[in-house]
Short mmCIF file of C-alpha atoms in Angstrom, two decimals:
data_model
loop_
_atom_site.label_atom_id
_atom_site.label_comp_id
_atom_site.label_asym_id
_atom_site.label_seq_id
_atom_site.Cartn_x
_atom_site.Cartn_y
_atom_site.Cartn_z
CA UNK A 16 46.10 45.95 -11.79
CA UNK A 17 48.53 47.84 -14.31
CA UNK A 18 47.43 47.14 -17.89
CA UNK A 19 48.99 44.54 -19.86
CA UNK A 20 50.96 45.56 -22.80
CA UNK A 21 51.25 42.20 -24.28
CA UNK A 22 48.72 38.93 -23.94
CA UNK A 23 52.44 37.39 -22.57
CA UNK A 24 52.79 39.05 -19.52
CA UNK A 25 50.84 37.26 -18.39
CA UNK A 26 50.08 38.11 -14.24
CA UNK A 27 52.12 36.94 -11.26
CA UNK A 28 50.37 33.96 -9.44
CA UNK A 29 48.17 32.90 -12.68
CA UNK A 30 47.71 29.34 -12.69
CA UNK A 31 48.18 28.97 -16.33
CA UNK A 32 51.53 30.97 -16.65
CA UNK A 33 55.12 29.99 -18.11
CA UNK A 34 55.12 27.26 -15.37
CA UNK A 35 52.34 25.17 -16.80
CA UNK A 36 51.83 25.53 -20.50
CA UNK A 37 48.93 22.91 -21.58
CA UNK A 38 48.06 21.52 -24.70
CA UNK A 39 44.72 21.06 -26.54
CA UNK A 40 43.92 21.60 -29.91
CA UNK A 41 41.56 24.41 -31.31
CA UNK A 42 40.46 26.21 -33.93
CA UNK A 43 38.95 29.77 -35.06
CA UNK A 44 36.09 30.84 -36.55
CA UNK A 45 38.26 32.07 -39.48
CA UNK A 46 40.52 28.66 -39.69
CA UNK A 47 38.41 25.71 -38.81
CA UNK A 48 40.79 23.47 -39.34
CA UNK A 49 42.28 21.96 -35.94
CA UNK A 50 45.26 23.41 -34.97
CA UNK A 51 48.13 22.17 -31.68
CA UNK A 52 47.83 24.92 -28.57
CA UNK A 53 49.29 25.49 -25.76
CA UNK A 54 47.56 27.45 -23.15
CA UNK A 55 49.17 31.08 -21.51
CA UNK A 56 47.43 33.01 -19.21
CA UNK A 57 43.79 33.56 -20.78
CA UNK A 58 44.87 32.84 -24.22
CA UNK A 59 46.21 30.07 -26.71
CA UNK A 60 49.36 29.84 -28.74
CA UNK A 61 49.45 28.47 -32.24
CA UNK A 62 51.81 26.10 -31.28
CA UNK A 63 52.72 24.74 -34.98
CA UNK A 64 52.38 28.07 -36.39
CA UNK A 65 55.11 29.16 -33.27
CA UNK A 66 57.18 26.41 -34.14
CA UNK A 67 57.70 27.37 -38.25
CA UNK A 68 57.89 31.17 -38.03
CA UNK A 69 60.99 30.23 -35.49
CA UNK A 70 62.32 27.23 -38.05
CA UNK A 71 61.89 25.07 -34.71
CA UNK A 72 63.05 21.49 -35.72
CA UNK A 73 59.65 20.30 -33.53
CA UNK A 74 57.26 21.80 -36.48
CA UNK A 75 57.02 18.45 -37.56
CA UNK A 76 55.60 17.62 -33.82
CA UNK A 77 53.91 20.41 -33.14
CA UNK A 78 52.14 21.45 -36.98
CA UNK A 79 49.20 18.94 -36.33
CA UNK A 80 45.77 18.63 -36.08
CA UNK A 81 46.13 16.36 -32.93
CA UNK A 82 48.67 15.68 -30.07
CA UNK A 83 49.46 11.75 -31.63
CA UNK A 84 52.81 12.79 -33.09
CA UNK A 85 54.06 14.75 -30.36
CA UNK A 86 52.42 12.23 -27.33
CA UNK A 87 54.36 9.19 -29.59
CA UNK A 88 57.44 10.99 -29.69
CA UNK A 89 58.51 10.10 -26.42
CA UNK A 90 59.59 11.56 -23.26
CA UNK A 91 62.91 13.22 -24.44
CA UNK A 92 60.79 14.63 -27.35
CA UNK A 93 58.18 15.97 -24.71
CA UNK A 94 60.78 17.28 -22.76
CA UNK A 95 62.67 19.35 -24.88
CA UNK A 96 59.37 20.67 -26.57
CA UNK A 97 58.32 22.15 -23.27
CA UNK A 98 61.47 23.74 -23.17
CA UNK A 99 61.30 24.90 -26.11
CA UNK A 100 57.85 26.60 -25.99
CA UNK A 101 59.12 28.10 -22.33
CA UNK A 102 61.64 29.94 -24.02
CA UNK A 103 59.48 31.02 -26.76
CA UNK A 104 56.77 32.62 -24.66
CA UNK A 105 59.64 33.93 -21.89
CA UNK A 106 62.33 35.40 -24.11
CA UNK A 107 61.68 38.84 -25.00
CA UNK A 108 63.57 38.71 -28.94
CA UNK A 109 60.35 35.99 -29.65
CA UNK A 110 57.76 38.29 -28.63
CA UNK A 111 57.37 40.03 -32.47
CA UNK A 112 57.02 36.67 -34.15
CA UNK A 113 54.86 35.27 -30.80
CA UNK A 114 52.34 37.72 -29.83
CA UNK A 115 50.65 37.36 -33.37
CA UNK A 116 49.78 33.98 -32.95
CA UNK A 117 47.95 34.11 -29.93
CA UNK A 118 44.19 33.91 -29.78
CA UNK A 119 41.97 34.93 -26.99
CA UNK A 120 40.70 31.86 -24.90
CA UNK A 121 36.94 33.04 -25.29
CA UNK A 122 37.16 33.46 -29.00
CA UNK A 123 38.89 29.78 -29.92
CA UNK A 124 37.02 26.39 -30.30
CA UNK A 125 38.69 23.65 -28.43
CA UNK A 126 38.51 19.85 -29.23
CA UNK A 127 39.42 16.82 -28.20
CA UNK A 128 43.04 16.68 -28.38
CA UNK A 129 44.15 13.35 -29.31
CA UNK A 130 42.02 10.44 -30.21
CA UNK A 131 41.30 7.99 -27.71
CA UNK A 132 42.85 4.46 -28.67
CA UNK A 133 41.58 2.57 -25.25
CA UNK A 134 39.77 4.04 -22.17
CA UNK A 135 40.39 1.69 -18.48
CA UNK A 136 38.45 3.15 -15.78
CA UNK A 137 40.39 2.61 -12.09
CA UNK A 138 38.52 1.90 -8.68
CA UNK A 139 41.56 3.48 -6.63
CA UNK A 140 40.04 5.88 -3.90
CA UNK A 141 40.12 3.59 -0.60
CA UNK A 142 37.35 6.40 0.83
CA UNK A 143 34.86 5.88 -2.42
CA UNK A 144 35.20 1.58 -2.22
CA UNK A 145 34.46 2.21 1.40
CA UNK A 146 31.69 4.26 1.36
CA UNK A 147 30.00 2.49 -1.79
CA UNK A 148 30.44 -0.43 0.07
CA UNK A 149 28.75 0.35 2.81
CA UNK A 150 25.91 1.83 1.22
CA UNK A 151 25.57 -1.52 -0.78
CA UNK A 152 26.50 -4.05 1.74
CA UNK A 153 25.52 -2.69 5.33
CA UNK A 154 26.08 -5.99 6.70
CA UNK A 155 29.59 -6.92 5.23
CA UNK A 156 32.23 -7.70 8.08
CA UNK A 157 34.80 -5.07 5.88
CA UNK A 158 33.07 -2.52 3.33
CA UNK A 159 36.53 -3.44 1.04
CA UNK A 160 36.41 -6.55 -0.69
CA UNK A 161 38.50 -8.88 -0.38
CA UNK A 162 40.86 -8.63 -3.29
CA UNK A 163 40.73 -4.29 -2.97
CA UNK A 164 43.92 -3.49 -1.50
CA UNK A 165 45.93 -6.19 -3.33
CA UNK A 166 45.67 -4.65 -6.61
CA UNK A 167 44.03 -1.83 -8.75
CA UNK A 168 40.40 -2.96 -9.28
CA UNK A 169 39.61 -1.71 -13.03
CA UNK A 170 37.80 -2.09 -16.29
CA UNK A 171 37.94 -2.02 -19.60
CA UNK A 172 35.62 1.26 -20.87
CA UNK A 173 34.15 2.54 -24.27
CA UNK A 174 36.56 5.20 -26.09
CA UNK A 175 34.13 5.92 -28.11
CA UNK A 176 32.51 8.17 -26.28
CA UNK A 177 34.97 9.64 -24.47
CA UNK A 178 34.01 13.57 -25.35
CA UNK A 179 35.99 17.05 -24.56
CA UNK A 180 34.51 19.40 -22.27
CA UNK A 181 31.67 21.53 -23.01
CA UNK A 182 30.33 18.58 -24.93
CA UNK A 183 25.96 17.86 -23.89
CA UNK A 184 25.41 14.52 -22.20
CA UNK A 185 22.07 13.01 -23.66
CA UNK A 186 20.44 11.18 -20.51
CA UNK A 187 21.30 7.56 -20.97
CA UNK A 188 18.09 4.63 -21.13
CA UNK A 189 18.46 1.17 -20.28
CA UNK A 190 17.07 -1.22 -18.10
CA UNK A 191 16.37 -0.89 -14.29
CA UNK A 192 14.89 -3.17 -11.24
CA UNK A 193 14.76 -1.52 -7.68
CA UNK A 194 14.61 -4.57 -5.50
CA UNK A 195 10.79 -4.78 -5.02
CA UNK A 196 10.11 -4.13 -8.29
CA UNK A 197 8.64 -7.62 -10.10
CA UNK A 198 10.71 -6.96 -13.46
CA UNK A 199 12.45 -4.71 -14.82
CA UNK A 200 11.46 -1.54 -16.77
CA UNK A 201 13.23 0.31 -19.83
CA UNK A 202 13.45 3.96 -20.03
CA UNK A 203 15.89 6.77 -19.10
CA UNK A 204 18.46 6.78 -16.30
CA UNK A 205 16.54 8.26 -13.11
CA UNK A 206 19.84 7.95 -11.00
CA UNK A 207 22.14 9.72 -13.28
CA UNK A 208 25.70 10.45 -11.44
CA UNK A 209 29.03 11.84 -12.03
CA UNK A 210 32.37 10.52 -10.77
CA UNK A 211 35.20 12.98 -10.17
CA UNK A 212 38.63 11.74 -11.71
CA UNK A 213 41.76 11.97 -12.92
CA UNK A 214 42.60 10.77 -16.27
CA UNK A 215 46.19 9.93 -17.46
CA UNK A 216 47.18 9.66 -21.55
CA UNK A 217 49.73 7.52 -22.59
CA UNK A 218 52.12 8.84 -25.36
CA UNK A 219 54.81 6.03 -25.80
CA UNK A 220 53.01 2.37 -26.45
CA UNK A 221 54.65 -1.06 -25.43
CA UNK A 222 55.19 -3.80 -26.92
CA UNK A 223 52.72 -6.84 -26.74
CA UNK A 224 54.06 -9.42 -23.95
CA UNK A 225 55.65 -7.02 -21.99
CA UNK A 226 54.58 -5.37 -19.02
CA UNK A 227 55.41 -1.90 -17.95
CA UNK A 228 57.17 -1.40 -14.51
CA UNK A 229 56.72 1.09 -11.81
CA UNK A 230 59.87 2.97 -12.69
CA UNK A 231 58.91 3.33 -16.50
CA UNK A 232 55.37 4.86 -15.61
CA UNK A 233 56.95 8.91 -17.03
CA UNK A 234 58.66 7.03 -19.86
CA UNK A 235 55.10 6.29 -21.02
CA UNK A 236 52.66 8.86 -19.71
CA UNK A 237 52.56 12.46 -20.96
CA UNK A 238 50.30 13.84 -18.84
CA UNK A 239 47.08 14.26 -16.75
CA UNK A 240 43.05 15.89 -16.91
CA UNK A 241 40.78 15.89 -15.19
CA UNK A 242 37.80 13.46 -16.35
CA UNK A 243 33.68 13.05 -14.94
CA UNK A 244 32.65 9.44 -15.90
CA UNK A 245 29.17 9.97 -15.97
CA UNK A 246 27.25 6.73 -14.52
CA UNK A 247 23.56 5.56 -15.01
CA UNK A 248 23.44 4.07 -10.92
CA UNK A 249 20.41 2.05 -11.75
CA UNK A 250 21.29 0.74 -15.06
CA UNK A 251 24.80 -0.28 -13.20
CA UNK A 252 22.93 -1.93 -10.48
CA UNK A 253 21.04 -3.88 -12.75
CA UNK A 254 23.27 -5.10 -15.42
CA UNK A 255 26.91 -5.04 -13.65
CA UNK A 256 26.25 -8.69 -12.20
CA UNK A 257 28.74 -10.75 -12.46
CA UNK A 258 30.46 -8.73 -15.71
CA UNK A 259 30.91 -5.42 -14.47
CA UNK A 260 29.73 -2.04 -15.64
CA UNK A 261 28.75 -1.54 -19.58
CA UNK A 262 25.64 0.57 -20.45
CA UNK A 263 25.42 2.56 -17.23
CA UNK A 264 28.71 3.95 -17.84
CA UNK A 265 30.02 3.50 -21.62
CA UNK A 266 27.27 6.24 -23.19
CA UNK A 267 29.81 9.66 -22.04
CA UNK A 268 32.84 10.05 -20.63
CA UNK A 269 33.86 14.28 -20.51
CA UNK A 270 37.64 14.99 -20.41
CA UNK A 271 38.87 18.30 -19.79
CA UNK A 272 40.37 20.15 -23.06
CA UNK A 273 43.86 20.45 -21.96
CA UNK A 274 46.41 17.97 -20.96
CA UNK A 275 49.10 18.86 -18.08
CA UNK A 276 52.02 17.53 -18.67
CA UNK A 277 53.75 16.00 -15.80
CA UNK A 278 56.96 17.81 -16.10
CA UNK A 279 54.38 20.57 -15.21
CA UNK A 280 53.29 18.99 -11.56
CA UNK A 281 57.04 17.73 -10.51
CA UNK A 282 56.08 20.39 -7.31
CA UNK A 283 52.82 18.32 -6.84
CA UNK A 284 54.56 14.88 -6.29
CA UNK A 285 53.89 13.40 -3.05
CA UNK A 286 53.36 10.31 -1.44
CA UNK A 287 50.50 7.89 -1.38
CA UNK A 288 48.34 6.51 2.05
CA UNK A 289 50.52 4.10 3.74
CA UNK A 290 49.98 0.74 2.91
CA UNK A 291 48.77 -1.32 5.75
CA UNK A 292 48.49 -4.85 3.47
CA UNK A 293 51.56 -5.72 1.92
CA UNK A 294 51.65 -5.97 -1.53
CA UNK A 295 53.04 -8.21 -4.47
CA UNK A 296 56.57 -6.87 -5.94
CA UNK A 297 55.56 -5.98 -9.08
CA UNK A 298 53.46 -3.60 -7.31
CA UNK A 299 55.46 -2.41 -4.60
CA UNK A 300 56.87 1.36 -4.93
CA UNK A 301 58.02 1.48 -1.32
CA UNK A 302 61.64 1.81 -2.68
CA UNK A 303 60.89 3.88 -5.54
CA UNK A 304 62.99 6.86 -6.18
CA UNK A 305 59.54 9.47 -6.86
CA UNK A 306 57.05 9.47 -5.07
CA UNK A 307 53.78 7.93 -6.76
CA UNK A 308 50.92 10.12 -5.90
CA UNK A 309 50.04 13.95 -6.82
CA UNK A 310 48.85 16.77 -4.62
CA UNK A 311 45.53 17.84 -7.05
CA UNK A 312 42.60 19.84 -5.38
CA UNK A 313 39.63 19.41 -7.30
CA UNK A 314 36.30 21.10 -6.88
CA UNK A 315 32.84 20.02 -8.59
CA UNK A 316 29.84 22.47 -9.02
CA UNK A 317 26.78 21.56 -10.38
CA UNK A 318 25.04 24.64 -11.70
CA UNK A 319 27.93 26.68 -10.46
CA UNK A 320 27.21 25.78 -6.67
CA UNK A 321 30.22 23.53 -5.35
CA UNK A 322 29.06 20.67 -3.81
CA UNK A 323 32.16 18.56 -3.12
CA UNK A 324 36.23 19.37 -2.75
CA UNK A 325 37.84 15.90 -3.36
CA UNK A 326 41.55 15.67 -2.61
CA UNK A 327 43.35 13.19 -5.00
CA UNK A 328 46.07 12.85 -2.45
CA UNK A 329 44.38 10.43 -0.77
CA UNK A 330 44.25 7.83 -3.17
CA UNK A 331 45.43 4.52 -2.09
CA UNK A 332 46.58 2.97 -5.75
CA UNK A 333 48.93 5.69 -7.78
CA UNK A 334 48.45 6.40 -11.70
CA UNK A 335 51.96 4.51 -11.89
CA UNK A 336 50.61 0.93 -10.06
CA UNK A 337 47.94 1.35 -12.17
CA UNK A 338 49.51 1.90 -15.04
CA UNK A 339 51.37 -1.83 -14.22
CA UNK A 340 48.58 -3.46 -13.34
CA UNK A 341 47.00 -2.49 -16.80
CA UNK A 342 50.08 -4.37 -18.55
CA UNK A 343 51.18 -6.79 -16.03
CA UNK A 344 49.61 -9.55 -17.71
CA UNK A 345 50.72 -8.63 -20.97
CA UNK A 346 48.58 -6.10 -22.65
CA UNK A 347 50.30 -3.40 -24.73
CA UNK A 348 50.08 0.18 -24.75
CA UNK A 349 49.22 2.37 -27.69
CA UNK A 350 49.71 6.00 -28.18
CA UNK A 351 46.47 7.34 -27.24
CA UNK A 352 45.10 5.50 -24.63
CA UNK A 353 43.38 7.04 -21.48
CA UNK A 354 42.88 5.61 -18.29
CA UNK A 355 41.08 7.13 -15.30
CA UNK A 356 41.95 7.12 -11.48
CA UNK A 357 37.77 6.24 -10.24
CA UNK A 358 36.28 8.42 -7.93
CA UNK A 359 38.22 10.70 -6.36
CA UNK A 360 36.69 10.69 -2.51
CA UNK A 361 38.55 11.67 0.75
CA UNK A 362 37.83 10.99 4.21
CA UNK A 363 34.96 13.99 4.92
CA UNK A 364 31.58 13.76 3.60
CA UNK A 365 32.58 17.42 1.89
CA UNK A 366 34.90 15.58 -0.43
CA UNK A 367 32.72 12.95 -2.15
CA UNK A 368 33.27 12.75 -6.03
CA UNK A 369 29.97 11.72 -6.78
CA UNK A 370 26.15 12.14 -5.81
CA UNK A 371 26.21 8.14 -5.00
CA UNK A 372 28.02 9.07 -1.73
CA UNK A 373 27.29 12.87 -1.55
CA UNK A 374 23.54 11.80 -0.95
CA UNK A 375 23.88 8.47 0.22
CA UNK A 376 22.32 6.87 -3.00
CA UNK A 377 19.77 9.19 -2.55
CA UNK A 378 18.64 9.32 1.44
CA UNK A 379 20.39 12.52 1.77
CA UNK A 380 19.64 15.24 -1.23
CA UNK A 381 21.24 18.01 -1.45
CA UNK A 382 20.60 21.71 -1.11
CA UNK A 383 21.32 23.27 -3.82
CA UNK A 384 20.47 26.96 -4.64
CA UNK A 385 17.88 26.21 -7.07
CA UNK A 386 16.54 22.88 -5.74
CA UNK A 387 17.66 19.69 -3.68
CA UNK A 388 18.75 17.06 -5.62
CA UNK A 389 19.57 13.33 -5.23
CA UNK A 390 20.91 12.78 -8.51
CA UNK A 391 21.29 15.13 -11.59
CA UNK A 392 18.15 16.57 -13.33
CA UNK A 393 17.80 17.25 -17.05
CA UNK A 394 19.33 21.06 -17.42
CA UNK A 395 22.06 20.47 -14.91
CA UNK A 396 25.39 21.22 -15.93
CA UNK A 397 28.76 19.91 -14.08
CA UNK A 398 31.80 21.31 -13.98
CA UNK A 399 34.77 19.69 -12.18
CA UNK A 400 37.95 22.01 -11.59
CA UNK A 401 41.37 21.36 -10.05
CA UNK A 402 44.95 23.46 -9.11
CA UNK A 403 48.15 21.84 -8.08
CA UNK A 404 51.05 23.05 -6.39
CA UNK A 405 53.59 24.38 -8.54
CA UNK A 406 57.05 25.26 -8.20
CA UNK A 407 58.03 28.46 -5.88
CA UNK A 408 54.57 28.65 -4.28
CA UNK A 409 52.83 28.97 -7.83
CA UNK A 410 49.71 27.17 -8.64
CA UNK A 411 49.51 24.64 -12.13
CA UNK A 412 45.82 24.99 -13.32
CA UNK A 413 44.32 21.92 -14.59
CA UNK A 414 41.23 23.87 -16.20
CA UNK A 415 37.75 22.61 -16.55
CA UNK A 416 35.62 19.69 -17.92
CA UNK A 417 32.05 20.78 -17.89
CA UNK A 418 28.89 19.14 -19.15
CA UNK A 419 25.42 19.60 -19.61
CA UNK A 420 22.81 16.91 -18.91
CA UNK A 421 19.73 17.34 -21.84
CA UNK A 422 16.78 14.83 -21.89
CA UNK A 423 16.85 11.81 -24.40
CA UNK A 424 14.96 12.33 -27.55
#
């Protein structure tokens, strides 16, 4: 490979080049102080910095120590920022006044990049409610229940702990019963999980009282990462009758430092399952100009070892039905807010999102290089990466969100 004479030529066919352009937020060891970036090739523009020495009139946007101003700017904002920074690491006349703000990837801090106003957690992979569903109710006529394909199951999550990749997960304790136990016992999760997903971040709120349509889901989302919702499977089994899930999932939820925009995954737009139950209108996108879904390939690795390649093209609900069924009954949007696709599971047993299913809630461990496992052991770490098809036979990275589990205490 010919040598590089500047950090911006960056190589044909890298997944992070002109076509993409992420943003996170990072900072050096000789300015801690948080700083916008956007990500090219294998290093990270001082977006802010990029945007004064150029008098751009998006330094107000882009001169931050977060994403909020720029994610509630809205989407002709967003658009004409990406444009903006295109031209700025394309055009050879900004290469003098470019090339000195960028920072290797390896030498930068990165941090959560916006802060988290609500977190909803989906239940949209038909192949995960299936499988989970037969693992919990063998002897159900259907493994779906009955409400499943007439609207996006969710719930409302903690964004509290919602933490950026790289960040430890402390093994979560709680209550447990196995069924033939006499009560139940406190202590630390012994079925500790991941869940392979999708997260979406809303930039443009709503007003209270009025829900968001299917066409208006890009006039309010920015952009997409990939997310592991970490789950305590006993603590969930215990506690989640009738409410739902609380301490076996709110204690981590690990986001990947950069956030895709979609303008950068127009080339990874394609249609969702079929729908064989017809659906209510305000949830019907069969006459929708775009199609709903996106073309992601995601792998997970524990340890390094890939254990599962779950295609997010096969999800049955789309981050845009969703997105209506999280205001349909009102509910606003603020600038900020995440919410998650659920597991991402397709139709082999090689593309399970999580250990529940991968293993059968246990039956089945897996062989991994340095032991079998069930469900995660203290030391573990998890890393969940994903690519998407990008325009002219590129690929859009979606980098990493990684984790290490380390004992409670």
């Amino acid at each position: 490979m010919p040598q590089q004479s500047s950090p911006l030529d960056v190589p044909e066919g890298h997944p992070f080049g002109p076509h993409n352009l992420p943003y996170g937020v990072f900072s050096t060891p000789d300015r801690p102080e948080r700083r916008v970036g956007v990500r090219i090739g294998d290093h990270v523009l001082d977006a802010g910095a990029a945007a004064l020495a150029l008098g751009s009139p998006y330094a107000q946007l882009l001169a931050q120590p977060d994403l909020m101003a720029l994610l509630g700017a809205g989407r002709t904002a967003w658009r004409d920022v990406r444009r903006a920074l295109t031209a700025w690491v394309t055009v050879p006349a900004h290469r003098a006044d470019m090339e000195p703000l960028l920072h290797d990837l390896d030498a930068v801090t990165l941090h959560l990049p916006y802060r988290v106003a609500d977190y909803v957690d989906f239940y949209a992979s038909e192949h995960h409610a299936s499988n989970v569903g037969r693992i919990f109710r063998p002897d159900a006529e259907t493994p779906l229940t009955p409400n499943w394909k007439h609207l996006p199951i969710g719930y409302h999550g903690r964004a509290g702990t919602v933490v950026v990749s790289g960040t430890d997960v402390v093994r979560p304790a709680g209550q447990r019963k196995a069924p033939a136990d006499p009560a139940p016992v406190f202590g630390p999760s012994v079925k500790l999980d991941i869940e392979a997903e999708v997260g979406f971040v809303v930039g443009t709120p709503s007003a209270q009282g009025t829900p968001v349509p299917l066409a208006d889901f890009r006039e309010h989302v920015f952009g997409l990462s990939l997310l592991n919702d970490w789950s305590a499977r006993d603590i969930q089994a215990w506690e989640y009758v009738p409410l739902g899930p609380f301490l076996g999932k709110s204690f981590a939820t690990s986001v990947a430092a950069w956030v895709t925009p979609l303008e950068a995954l127009d080339a990874a737009r394609t249609a969702p399952p079929a729908r064989d139950v017809p659906v209510l209108p305000y949830l019907d996108d069969a006459d929708e100009d775009e199609p709903g879904g996106y073309d992601l390939r995601i792998s997970v690795a524990i340890n390094g070892h890939v254990v599962a390649e779950p295609p997010f093209s096969t999800m049955y609900w789309t981050a845009a039905q969703q997105l209506a069924q999280m205001t349909v009954n009102g509910a606003s949007l603020r600038t900020g807010d995440l919410y998650a696709s659920g597991t991402v599971s397709g139709p082999e047993p090689a593309q399970r999102g999580c250990l529940l299913e991968l293993t059968w809630n246990g039956r089945d461990p897996l062989d991994l290089p340095d032991g079998k496992r069930t469900f995660l052991e203290d030391g573990d770490t998890v890393t969940l990466t994903a690519w998407a098809p990008g325009p002219d036979g590129t690929r859009v990275g979606l980098g990493e969100v990684s984790g290490r589990v380390v004992p409670a205490g």
